[in-house]
Amino acid sequence: MAEEQSKHLLEIKDVKKYFPVTRPGIMKKTIGYVHAVDGVNLYIDEGETLGIVGESGCGKTTLGKCVVHLYDPTEGEISFRDDGGSMKDLSKLGSRENMEMKRKIQMVFQDPYSAMNPMKYIWTAFDEALKIHGVKERKERYRIASEMMEAVNLRPDYLYRYPHEFSGGQLQRICIARCLALNPKLIVCDEPVSALDVSVQAQILNLMRRLQKEYSLTYIFIAHDISVVEYMSTRIAVMYLGKIVETATGENFSTKCMHPYAQALMSAIPIPVPDAKKDEVVLSGDVPSPIRPPKGCRFHPRCRYCTERCKTEEPELVPVDESGTHLVACHYVREMLQNRLQTAKKEDSNAGQQDETSAV
Amino acid sequence: MDTQNTILQIDHLKTRFKVGKKTVYAVNDVNLSVARGHVQGIVGESGCGKSVTMRTVLQLLSPNAYIAGGDILFAPEPGGDAIDLAKMDRYGEEMRAIRGQKIAMIFQNPMASLNPVYTIGSQIMENLLLHEKVDKEEAKKRIINLLAELGIPEPEQRYNEYPHQFSGGMKQRVMIAIAMICNPGLLIADEPTTALDVTIQAQILRLMLELREHHGTSVIIVTHNMGIIAEYCDDVAVMYMGRVVESGTVRQIFQNPQHPYTRALVRCVPVPGMPKTNDLETISGSTPDASIAFDHCEFEPRCKFATEACRKGFPQAVECEPGHMVSCFARGGQS
């Protein structure tokens, strides 16, 4: 068991992050909590890309920020494998180890313009980060920075320009270069392409895939566009109201997902293929407030298969295939699985009959 | 213009902005016709002039903008006469009678489009009372019926509530109610779902298709999302740097794209189930500065197939199959 665990690069165990909601006034009495992330279990292997999808407010960004240690989780632990191969809990590190871990886990933000200081040269962003992480000589820092600029197809002399002189796509590439300068292991990409135009988006995605190979990076790719996530990821996790409802490998995720929410999400996302055959599942209503999440299964008020059991009992993530990578949190996953097998059988037999008739 | 089948026809429209001593060439020669009862999509990257074209139709332009030429022919009744909106006074009586009544518009950000200090009922009523002679009792009844049709639960109660009590999707429904209360012939939706989540986006777009069914409204959807075009539109116009480079039915554009820009646009978005080993197609470079007037095809600097001929002028649109227009020298266009 212990050996198996050490394969993972990062482990997230029962992580919860609650934000207090205070009553306005001098006393600031806490009247409730936003359950942004509410008990998430995930692991990431080296070299893979884990995609996290979900609607806004489902906690995917908060989870990402917990991983890069911008937030301390309220409960649970996030452990990262260090060079020796042992897992270390990020919240229990000494200050030196903490710095080292922070270097290894970097983040790319959604809006590159607000990720850079508009008053300072691009170079400052590299300089500061490298200085903090112990590159003492200025010459060396400049060498690393210009090397990274070249790695993202930009000229090194662009280092002495201001953020407003770049287009969104260029600046996002600079943000990626700044992450790479610290030689990280894991990069958390929080909606890195959703602020960009489609032609630029393709450039960034291609670049990220190339860099992943060259620098053997591991990505956590957070986005709401399932087509992009499916293209980038080896494994996908779907989040709803602070919980993971389904994880599976990235291959054909949109057709094999089982959770009613995941299915609805897939069918809601417009696919750029005319007359694409899709199951029509339109969700009614809005996402409930994460301050008072629904009891039982969190998705039950919007679910079309909802029963009494769903309203009281919270479903666990259970594996649905032999390898145990496809996990679904729904009470009725076994019934769904059987239904799916039956329809597949029917289709097979239908296809077989057709073959026979055509042979005759 | 065939007013029986066409509701709006834009011919050689040019819109410019004066910014200091510079001129921004936002719309350069747009030709577009919207079929009656169809959903027309307009797609393009940011800054390609798609929103400005739509605002020019309703003359909702800032004071430094002017129409430098072209016609906007609008035919409210099938078989009736067409009127030229481009020749109208922006602040005149005629234009105000059309704006909001015959042609309505929905904007990108519903949070910024509603007044926070008025109830949503009174904001919808404002548009109705402005254009139609109805007493308030009847107006309220009509509004509540419309709110119910648009899928807002408990419309009688919601009528008296303020915008902050509505979620993003519900606010966009209210915006649609304001637009639809006078039963306009043409509804222009400028990025109606960009600020919304995908599940809410699906609700809103389905709703717009339903409105088309029940009221016979023609709809223009402006978006940068190729998925929305493929799934919800009948016809598409692809815009680049203030010009329509290709137009046709959704199938023609997606299955047989002719213009190099359209081809790249269709292929640079990942499609579920595509092989992951392939790189996505990209368009090199970025969109040029719109304040410099081009003397030849605007896409030439980024085009893989550019030749000497492309630097000599603008290609005219040619029909490569029935209803499918493309402006490219490589596809037989002449300057």
XYZ file of C-alpha atoms in Angstrom:
695
model
C 0.000 0.000 0.000
C 2.768 2.380 0.992
C 4.622 1.705 -2.235
C 1.529 2.368 -4.265
C 0.970 5.686 -2.579
C 4.444 6.928 -3.288
C 3.684 6.862 -7.010
C 1.526 9.924 -6.644
C 3.067 13.340 -6.971
C 0.351 15.096 -5.017
C -2.359 13.803 -2.754
C -5.395 15.719 -1.592
C -7.103 14.095 1.390
C -10.503 15.234 2.671
C -9.624 18.838 2.016
C -12.156 21.392 3.166
C -11.984 25.129 2.794
C -14.663 27.239 4.441
C -14.830 31.015 4.249
C -16.626 32.750 7.115
C -19.626 34.931 6.334
C -19.822 37.786 8.798
C -22.671 40.013 9.803
C -21.961 43.598 8.755
C -21.170 45.934 11.645
C -18.485 46.359 14.263
C -18.907 42.984 15.936
C -18.424 40.993 12.700
C -20.173 37.986 14.124
C -19.768 34.922 11.962
C -23.203 33.860 10.793
C -22.208 31.029 8.488
C -19.604 29.581 6.196
C -19.215 29.369 2.451
C -18.454 25.708 1.875
C -16.182 26.384 -1.089
C -14.368 23.063 -1.004
C -16.063 20.424 1.087
C -14.183 17.168 1.416
C -12.206 16.561 -1.752
C -10.017 13.500 -2.326
C -7.755 13.488 -5.344
C -4.331 12.332 -6.392
C -2.077 13.396 -9.233
C 0.593 11.225 -10.794
C 3.797 12.553 -12.219
C 3.558 13.691 -15.822
C -0.214 13.588 -16.053
C -2.669 16.401 -16.611
C -5.607 16.434 -14.274
C -8.499 18.466 -15.625
C -11.000 19.953 -13.182
C -14.305 21.118 -14.647
C -17.352 22.685 -13.090
C -19.485 25.792 -13.143
C -18.431 29.036 -11.531
C -18.689 28.873 -7.763
C -18.133 25.124 -7.579
C -14.820 25.584 -5.766
C -12.392 24.594 -8.488
C -10.290 27.741 -8.164
C -10.287 27.531 -4.368
C -9.035 23.966 -4.629
C -6.285 25.132 -6.985
C -5.274 27.874 -4.591
C -5.146 25.372 -1.729
C -2.762 23.258 -3.789
C -0.353 26.150 -4.405
C -0.701 27.022 -0.740
C -2.262 30.425 -1.296
C -4.972 29.237 1.071
C -4.533 26.978 4.051
C -7.226 24.323 3.977
C -9.655 24.430 6.904
C -9.381 20.676 7.265
C -7.598 17.811 5.571
C -4.137 17.567 4.159
C -2.414 18.156 0.884
C 0.817 16.241 0.578
C 3.463 16.575 -2.087
C 6.239 14.138 -2.871
C 9.661 15.624 -2.325
C 12.882 14.556 -4.003
C 13.471 11.750 -1.517
C 10.155 10.172 -2.518
C 8.328 10.646 0.780
C 5.023 12.482 0.954
C 5.008 15.690 2.978
C 2.009 17.595 4.241
C 2.256 21.124 2.882
C 0.768 22.772 5.947
C 3.296 21.186 8.332
C 6.537 22.268 6.713
C 9.316 24.332 8.191
C 9.935 27.650 6.500
C 12.855 26.492 4.352
C 11.085 23.362 3.161
C 8.007 25.478 2.567
C 9.916 27.762 0.204
C 11.220 24.774 -1.679
C 7.693 23.351 -2.044
C 6.361 26.698 -3.184
C 8.983 26.738 -5.915
C 7.909 23.327 -7.100
C 4.214 24.155 -7.312
C 3.438 27.167 -9.470
C 0.258 28.709 -10.780
C -0.907 30.341 -14.011
C -3.857 32.662 -13.530
C -6.876 33.380 -15.678
C -6.282 37.034 -16.489
C -2.638 37.674 -17.395
C -3.055 41.462 -17.178
C -3.950 41.361 -13.504
C -1.229 38.787 -12.824
C 1.512 41.248 -13.768
C 2.369 44.572 -12.174
C 1.465 47.239 -14.751
C 4.079 49.662 -13.393
C 7.041 47.352 -13.783
C 8.982 45.662 -16.536
C 8.214 42.021 -17.268
C 11.778 41.356 -16.150
C 10.890 42.356 -12.578
C 8.461 39.455 -12.308
C 11.237 37.018 -13.237
C 13.857 38.817 -11.192
C 11.834 38.890 -8.004
C 10.769 35.267 -8.185
C 14.302 34.044 -8.880
C 15.813 36.253 -6.189
C 13.381 34.939 -3.576
C 14.212 31.395 -4.538
C 17.920 31.875 -4.118
C 19.465 32.710 -7.463
C 21.935 35.282 -6.196
C 23.727 36.477 -9.310
C 21.891 38.925 -11.510
C 23.591 37.573 -14.627
C 22.326 34.097 -13.865
C 18.806 35.379 -13.246
C 18.846 37.191 -16.575
C 20.124 34.096 -18.342
C 17.297 31.964 -16.941
C 14.696 34.598 -17.765
C 15.809 34.994 -21.361
C 16.032 31.250 -21.819
C 12.443 30.903 -20.637
C 11.258 33.701 -22.898
C 12.748 31.806 -25.813
C 11.081 28.612 -24.628
C 7.694 30.311 -25.058
C 8.648 31.748 -28.472
C 9.223 35.343 -27.380
C 12.290 37.494 -27.870
C 14.449 37.963 -24.729
C 14.573 41.737 -25.249
C 10.826 41.803 -24.528
C 11.861 41.503 -20.866
C 12.268 45.256 -20.814
C 8.724 46.021 -21.782
C 5.609 46.743 -19.763
C 2.620 44.395 -19.564
C 0.325 46.726 -21.548
C 2.617 46.453 -24.574
C 1.651 42.826 -25.059
C -1.453 41.138 -26.359
C -3.345 38.788 -24.036
C -1.866 35.699 -25.657
C 1.700 36.989 -25.421
C 1.273 37.992 -21.821
C -0.172 34.608 -20.918
C 2.920 33.030 -22.480
C 5.063 35.321 -20.322
C 3.164 34.161 -17.234
C 3.879 30.568 -18.206
C 7.552 31.441 -18.739
C 7.709 33.044 -15.302
C 6.397 29.819 -13.767
C 8.904 27.753 -15.720
C 11.828 29.909 -14.619
C 11.584 28.355 -11.154
C 11.799 24.857 -12.596
C 8.554 23.627 -11.029
C 7.199 20.093 -10.943
C 3.521 20.929 -10.855
C 1.734 23.869 -12.472
C -1.813 24.715 -11.486
C -3.430 26.389 -14.520
C -6.556 28.255 -13.492
C -8.582 28.896 -16.648
C -5.438 29.827 -18.605
C -7.205 30.272 -21.932
C -10.727 31.401 -21.138
C -9.850 35.114 -21.451
C -8.281 34.588 -24.884
C -9.569 34.452 -28.436
C -9.908 31.029 -30.036
C -6.941 31.339 -32.405
C -4.689 32.453 -29.547
C -6.155 29.783 -27.278
C -4.916 27.114 -29.679
C -1.406 28.619 -29.602
C -1.320 28.502 -25.801
C -2.667 24.952 -25.614
C -0.106 23.699 -28.132
C 2.639 25.503 -26.232
C 1.558 24.006 -22.907
C 1.577 20.510 -24.351
C 5.038 21.027 -25.842
C 6.440 22.397 -22.564
C 4.939 19.512 -20.639
C 7.009 17.081 -22.693
C 10.196 19.181 -22.677
C 10.243 19.983 -18.975
C 8.354 16.855 -17.769
C 5.687 18.916 -16.045
C 2.519 17.870 -14.297
C -0.527 20.064 -14.800
C -3.714 20.653 -12.906
C -5.864 22.192 -15.596
C -8.880 24.060 -14.243
C -11.439 25.202 -16.816
C -15.109 25.251 -17.611
C -14.733 24.435 -21.290
C -14.977 20.656 -21.493
C -13.665 20.436 -25.065
C -10.433 22.104 -23.990
C -10.164 20.031 -20.811
C -10.792 16.792 -22.637
C -8.146 17.679 -25.203
C -5.545 18.521 -22.556
C -6.179 16.040 -19.758
C -5.265 12.476 -19.044
C -7.760 12.408 -16.179
C -10.791 14.602 -15.497
C -12.596 15.436 -12.269
C -16.024 17.074 -12.289
C -16.834 19.316 -9.334
C -20.213 20.456 -8.088
C -20.690 22.668 -5.018
C -17.346 21.879 -3.435
C -17.389 18.149 -4.069
C -16.022 15.851 -6.714
C -18.924 14.023 -8.330
C -16.998 12.039 -10.903
C -13.448 11.297 -11.991
C -12.399 9.302 -15.025
C -9.662 9.101 -17.614
C -9.762 11.803 -20.254
C -10.386 9.555 -23.256
C -13.939 10.102 -24.512
C -14.984 11.536 -21.190
C -18.046 13.232 -22.621
C -19.536 9.920 -23.753
C -18.605 7.738 -20.807
C -19.477 10.011 -17.879
C -22.220 8.606 -15.640
C -23.138 11.154 -12.988
C -26.335 13.021 -13.909
C -24.597 16.354 -13.346
C -21.602 15.438 -15.480
C -23.953 14.318 -18.238
C -25.953 17.526 -18.044
C -22.761 19.572 -18.120
C -21.547 17.716 -21.181
C -24.831 18.187 -23.005
C -24.969 21.889 -22.107
C -21.604 22.620 -23.663
C -22.039 23.556 -27.288
C -19.885 21.460 -29.605
C -18.574 23.085 -32.777
C -19.939 20.321 -35.008
C -23.302 20.919 -36.700
C -25.937 18.214 -36.124
C -23.824 16.631 -33.404
C -25.807 13.802 -31.822
C -26.307 14.525 -28.147
C -28.568 13.482 -25.331
C -30.680 16.477 -24.511
C -30.374 17.109 -20.787
C -31.168 20.692 -19.837
C -30.754 21.474 -16.179
C -33.400 23.655 -14.643
C -32.694 26.192 -11.934
C -29.432 27.625 -10.660
C -26.577 26.323 -8.548
C -27.689 26.473 -4.877
C -25.829 28.709 -2.448
C -22.654 27.140 -1.059
C -23.452 28.792 2.292
C -26.297 26.347 2.849
C -25.619 23.447 0.493
C -28.535 21.016 0.088
C -28.647 18.013 2.415
C -27.981 14.569 1.044
C -26.703 14.559 -2.494
C -25.875 18.154 -3.352
C -27.201 17.814 -6.833
C -30.633 16.471 -5.850
C -32.687 19.685 -6.294
C -31.696 19.819 -9.977
C -31.456 16.093 -10.685
C -34.037 14.413 -12.879
C -33.515 11.006 -11.245
C -33.853 12.354 -7.694
C -35.527 10.048 -5.112
C -36.178 10.208 -1.354
C -32.840 8.545 -0.652
C -30.947 11.292 -2.488
C -32.479 13.946 -0.238
C -31.154 12.460 2.974
C -28.135 10.307 2.253
C -24.928 11.638 0.784
C -23.418 9.384 -1.892
C -19.771 8.302 -1.752
C -17.400 8.107 -4.685
C -17.476 4.470 -5.824
C -15.454 2.834 -8.592
C -17.418 1.648 -11.615
C -14.717 -0.060 -13.665
C -12.077 -2.722 -12.945
C -9.076 -0.406 -12.849
C -10.719 1.808 -10.244
C -9.937 5.085 -12.010
C -13.533 5.840 -12.916
C -15.281 6.982 -9.745
C -18.848 8.238 -9.502
C -20.708 9.706 -6.515
C -24.313 8.691 -7.135
C -26.619 6.234 -5.338
C -27.930 4.854 -8.582
C -24.690 4.376 -10.439
C -25.073 0.584 -10.522
C -28.522 0.810 -12.095
C -27.173 3.275 -14.621
C -24.279 0.993 -15.403
C -26.648 -1.930 -15.971
C -28.910 0.182 -18.177
C -25.955 1.248 -20.216
C -24.729 -2.335 -20.628
C -28.201 -3.449 -21.677
C -28.578 -0.721 -24.274
C -25.088 -1.500 -25.539
C -26.058 -5.180 -25.827
C -29.247 -4.273 -27.661
C -27.346 -2.083 -30.059
C -24.843 -4.870 -30.610
C -27.552 -7.416 -31.321
C -29.351 -4.927 -33.576
C -26.132 -4.314 -35.431
C -25.603 -8.081 -35.661
C -29.097 -8.577 -37.097
C -28.516 -5.844 -39.610
C -25.297 -7.505 -40.656
C -27.130 -10.781 -41.134
C -29.885 -9.212 -43.179
C -27.413 -7.334 -45.290
C -25.490 -10.577 -45.793
C -28.676 -12.289 -46.960
C -34.393 43.562 -51.589
C -36.737 40.612 -51.234
C -38.789 41.738 -48.268
C -40.821 38.540 -48.274
C -37.921 36.405 -47.111
C -35.397 38.902 -45.813
C -35.894 41.037 -42.728
C -32.590 42.885 -42.679
C -30.081 43.542 -45.390
C -26.829 45.370 -44.772
C -25.026 46.656 -47.873
C -21.464 47.988 -47.911
C -21.768 49.350 -44.397
C -18.850 51.341 -43.034
C -18.640 52.598 -39.454
C -15.729 54.696 -38.241
C -14.700 56.170 -34.916
C -12.851 59.443 -34.531
C -10.352 59.105 -31.703
C -8.282 62.279 -31.424
C -6.616 62.693 -34.785
C -6.883 59.009 -35.570
C -9.708 57.215 -37.281
C -10.559 53.673 -36.220
C -11.908 51.642 -39.118
C -14.216 49.423 -37.110
C -16.568 48.273 -39.849
C -15.288 48.186 -43.441
C -17.778 47.093 -46.022
C -20.107 44.633 -44.308
C -22.622 42.816 -46.483
C -25.102 40.661 -44.663
C -28.671 39.579 -45.083
C -30.807 38.048 -42.370
C -33.546 35.669 -43.483
C -36.983 36.100 -41.909
C -37.534 33.668 -39.043
C -33.964 32.403 -39.090
C -31.302 32.474 -36.395
C -28.313 34.255 -37.884
C -24.976 33.825 -36.171
C -22.160 36.328 -36.452
C -18.823 34.981 -35.349
C -15.359 36.495 -35.125
C -12.553 37.244 -32.719
C -12.666 40.227 -30.403
C -12.195 43.507 -32.225
C -13.494 42.225 -35.553
C -16.397 44.684 -35.570
C -19.260 42.288 -34.936
C -20.722 44.233 -32.024
C -20.191 47.600 -33.726
C -22.068 46.356 -36.794
C -25.030 45.407 -34.625
C -24.937 48.679 -32.730
C -24.863 50.529 -36.035
C -28.081 48.784 -37.027
C -29.787 50.280 -33.977
C -27.685 53.470 -34.145
C -26.571 52.892 -30.583
C -23.154 54.383 -31.225
C -21.034 56.715 -29.157
C -20.961 60.384 -30.308
C -17.529 60.011 -31.942
C -18.772 57.282 -34.267
C -20.238 57.908 -37.686
C -21.556 55.870 -40.587
C -19.219 56.497 -43.518
C -21.389 54.827 -46.105
C -23.694 51.954 -46.914
C -27.302 51.013 -46.317
C -29.132 49.123 -43.610
C -32.410 48.015 -45.132
C -34.997 46.820 -42.652
C -38.361 45.367 -43.630
C -40.656 45.003 -40.626
C -43.527 43.459 -42.618
C -43.136 40.608 -45.110
C -43.821 42.004 -48.565
C -43.860 45.562 -47.217
C -41.453 48.371 -47.941
C -37.910 48.390 -46.653
C -36.627 51.381 -44.728
C -33.027 52.501 -44.630
C -31.891 52.791 -41.026
C -28.475 54.173 -41.958
C -30.042 57.379 -43.309
C -32.070 58.063 -40.172
C -31.222 60.611 -37.517
C -29.766 58.782 -34.567
C -31.825 60.798 -32.059
C -34.880 61.223 -34.297
C -38.464 60.194 -33.706
C -38.386 57.534 -36.443
C -35.342 55.742 -35.099
C -36.737 55.769 -31.574
C -39.943 54.174 -32.800
C -37.969 51.291 -34.279
C -35.465 50.854 -31.481
C -36.968 48.681 -28.801
C -40.207 48.064 -30.672
C -39.363 46.641 -34.102
C -35.755 45.724 -33.358
C -34.686 44.883 -29.831
C -31.286 44.116 -28.434
C -29.903 42.050 -25.556
C -26.468 42.858 -24.229
C -23.624 40.814 -22.875
C -23.735 41.730 -19.222
C -27.224 41.632 -17.714
C -25.908 42.972 -14.407
C -24.819 46.213 -16.075
C -27.906 46.586 -18.243
C -30.549 46.699 -15.512
C -31.111 49.684 -13.277
C -30.546 48.581 -9.676
C -33.013 51.047 -8.117
C -36.130 50.129 -10.100
C -38.160 46.944 -9.839
C -37.854 44.690 -12.843
C -41.594 45.066 -13.466
C -41.284 48.810 -13.910
C -38.261 48.417 -16.181
C -40.168 46.098 -18.487
C -43.248 48.325 -18.311
C -41.203 51.366 -19.380
C -40.506 49.861 -22.775
C -44.111 48.745 -23.250
C -45.704 52.075 -22.321
C -43.231 53.955 -24.499
C -44.238 52.123 -27.646
C -47.831 51.024 -27.154
C -51.007 52.630 -25.862
C -52.052 50.239 -23.116
C -53.300 50.943 -19.606
C -51.134 49.866 -16.715
C -53.403 47.033 -15.582
C -53.252 45.325 -18.938
C -49.554 46.054 -19.280
C -48.895 44.326 -15.986
C -50.902 41.299 -17.074
C -48.935 41.055 -20.304
C -45.627 41.379 -18.483
C -46.517 38.667 -15.977
C -47.588 36.361 -18.800
C -44.322 36.989 -20.595
C -42.253 36.400 -17.452
C -44.039 33.093 -16.972
C -43.377 32.171 -20.599
C -39.699 32.955 -20.095
C -39.521 30.466 -17.255
C -39.373 32.811 -14.281
C -41.093 31.102 -11.337
C -43.751 33.038 -9.357
C -43.914 35.927 -11.850
C -46.469 37.958 -9.823
C -44.072 38.128 -6.921
C -40.926 38.548 -9.003
C -42.560 41.468 -10.816
C -42.042 43.649 -7.756
C -38.495 42.546 -7.003
C -35.230 44.344 -7.732
C -32.385 43.178 -10.003
C -30.118 42.203 -7.097
C -32.668 39.593 -6.033
C -32.182 37.784 -9.349
C -29.377 35.412 -10.316
C -27.348 36.019 -13.489
C -29.432 33.696 -15.641
C -32.680 35.153 -14.303
C -31.446 38.695 -15.007
C -30.728 37.713 -18.581
C -34.301 36.388 -18.784
C -35.520 39.775 -17.580
C -33.425 41.430 -20.294
C -35.080 39.152 -22.837
C -38.477 40.127 -21.387
C -37.677 43.821 -21.866
C -36.637 43.099 -25.437
C -39.611 40.862 -26.258
C -42.480 42.749 -24.592
C -43.285 44.725 -27.765
C -43.020 41.635 -29.952
C -40.179 42.867 -32.143
C -39.597 41.386 -35.575
C -35.861 41.189 -35.015
C -33.981 40.385 -31.832
C -30.260 41.106 -31.698
C -28.375 39.247 -28.983
C -24.845 40.541 -28.515
C -22.890 37.799 -26.712
C -25.982 36.981 -24.627
C -24.387 34.202 -22.606
C -20.711 35.105 -22.269
C -21.193 36.158 -18.640
C -23.173 33.023 -17.757
C -22.350 29.445 -16.836
C -22.688 26.719 -19.426
C -25.792 25.102 -17.961
C -27.480 28.516 -17.729
C -26.202 29.352 -21.211
C -27.973 26.274 -22.574
C -31.214 27.380 -20.851
C -31.043 30.899 -22.297
C -30.195 29.823 -25.830
C -32.938 27.172 -25.850
C -35.321 29.879 -24.667
C -34.368 32.105 -27.596
C -35.074 29.274 -30.022
C -38.483 28.784 -28.384
C -39.261 32.485 -28.792
C -38.431 32.178 -32.455
C -40.898 29.283 -32.712
C -43.755 30.988 -30.861
C -43.403 34.598 -31.989
C -41.706 34.158 -35.360
C -38.953 36.533 -34.309
C -35.798 36.581 -36.394
C -32.741 36.389 -34.173
C -29.142 37.524 -34.639
C -26.681 35.954 -32.208
C -23.279 37.625 -31.998
C -20.682 35.371 -30.402
C -17.091 34.214 -30.542
C -18.028 30.658 -29.606
C -18.107 28.330 -32.615
C -20.016 25.786 -30.532
C -22.987 28.115 -30.032
C -23.046 28.806 -33.770
C -23.009 25.126 -34.676
C -25.685 24.208 -32.212
C -28.178 27.070 -32.269
C -27.906 28.961 -35.573
C -29.265 28.389 -39.076
C -26.928 30.729 -40.946
C -23.495 32.130 -40.127
C -21.422 35.112 -41.148
C -17.729 35.026 -40.278
C -16.223 38.454 -39.681
C -12.599 39.536 -39.736
C -11.386 43.141 -39.336
C -14.730 44.748 -40.092
C -15.559 42.607 -43.104
C -17.729 39.534 -43.635
C -15.251 37.097 -45.153
C -17.601 34.169 -45.512
C -21.287 33.495 -45.047
C -23.634 30.602 -45.590
C -25.635 27.986 -43.735
C -24.108 26.392 -40.651
C -23.476 23.153 -42.517
C -21.779 24.871 -45.420
C -19.460 26.813 -43.149
C -18.501 23.927 -40.864
C -18.317 21.131 -43.411
C -16.988 23.046 -46.368
C -15.185 26.157 -45.124
C -13.627 28.062 -48.019
C -11.905 31.111 -46.578
C -8.525 30.367 -44.922
C -9.621 32.285 -41.830
C -12.817 30.262 -41.447
C -10.882 27.038 -41.940
C -8.456 27.937 -39.185
C -11.276 29.099 -36.917
C -13.176 25.831 -37.333
C -10.055 23.721 -36.758
C -8.414 25.571 -33.881
C -11.056 24.601 -31.320
C -10.727 21.138 -29.806
C -13.669 18.811 -30.421
C -14.551 16.081 -27.904
C -13.159 12.747 -29.040
C -10.460 14.154 -31.291
C -7.062 12.411 -31.209
C -4.804 14.005 -28.645
C -1.624 13.401 -30.543
C -2.427 16.135 -33.050
C -1.570 19.728 -32.357
C -4.359 22.219 -32.805
C -4.278 24.410 -35.861
C -3.261 27.992 -35.071
C -3.350 31.314 -36.856
C 0.045 32.961 -36.712
C 0.333 36.582 -35.578
C -2.469 38.643 -34.126
C -5.170 40.940 -35.469
C -3.732 44.153 -36.943
C -4.341 47.646 -35.607
C -7.772 48.856 -36.713
C -6.675 52.489 -36.847
C -4.587 51.836 -39.971
C -6.608 51.609 -43.163
C -5.760 48.571 -45.263
C -5.445 48.836 -49.021
C -5.626 45.070 -49.540
C -7.088 41.918 -47.990
C -6.830 42.310 -44.195
C -6.106 38.641 -43.630
C -3.118 38.576 -46.001
C -0.418 39.143 -43.286
C -1.606 36.076 -41.362
C -2.649 33.926 -44.312
C -0.730 30.777 -45.229
C -1.911 30.909 -48.818
C -1.219 34.587 -49.513
C 0.099 35.392 -52.980
C 1.094 38.554 -54.837
C -2.508 39.040 -55.959
C -3.648 39.296 -52.328
C -1.617 42.490 -51.840
C -3.333 44.305 -54.682
C -6.845 44.914 -53.451
C -9.911 43.581 -51.711
C -11.533 40.389 -52.978
C -15.219 40.683 -53.848
C -17.595 38.035 -52.532
C -18.301 35.154 -54.877
C -20.930 32.453 -54.522
C -19.117 29.131 -54.345
C -22.295 27.101 -53.825
C -25.922 28.277 -53.520
C -26.126 30.687 -50.592
C -22.465 30.279 -49.642
C -20.490 33.498 -50.186
C -16.753 33.808 -49.750
C -14.366 36.756 -50.229
C -10.943 35.413 -51.150
C -8.723 35.730 -54.201
C -7.791 32.084 -53.946
C -11.475 31.176 -54.284
C -12.014 33.172 -57.455
C -12.680 36.590 -55.916
C -11.896 39.648 -58.046
C -10.844 43.003 -56.711
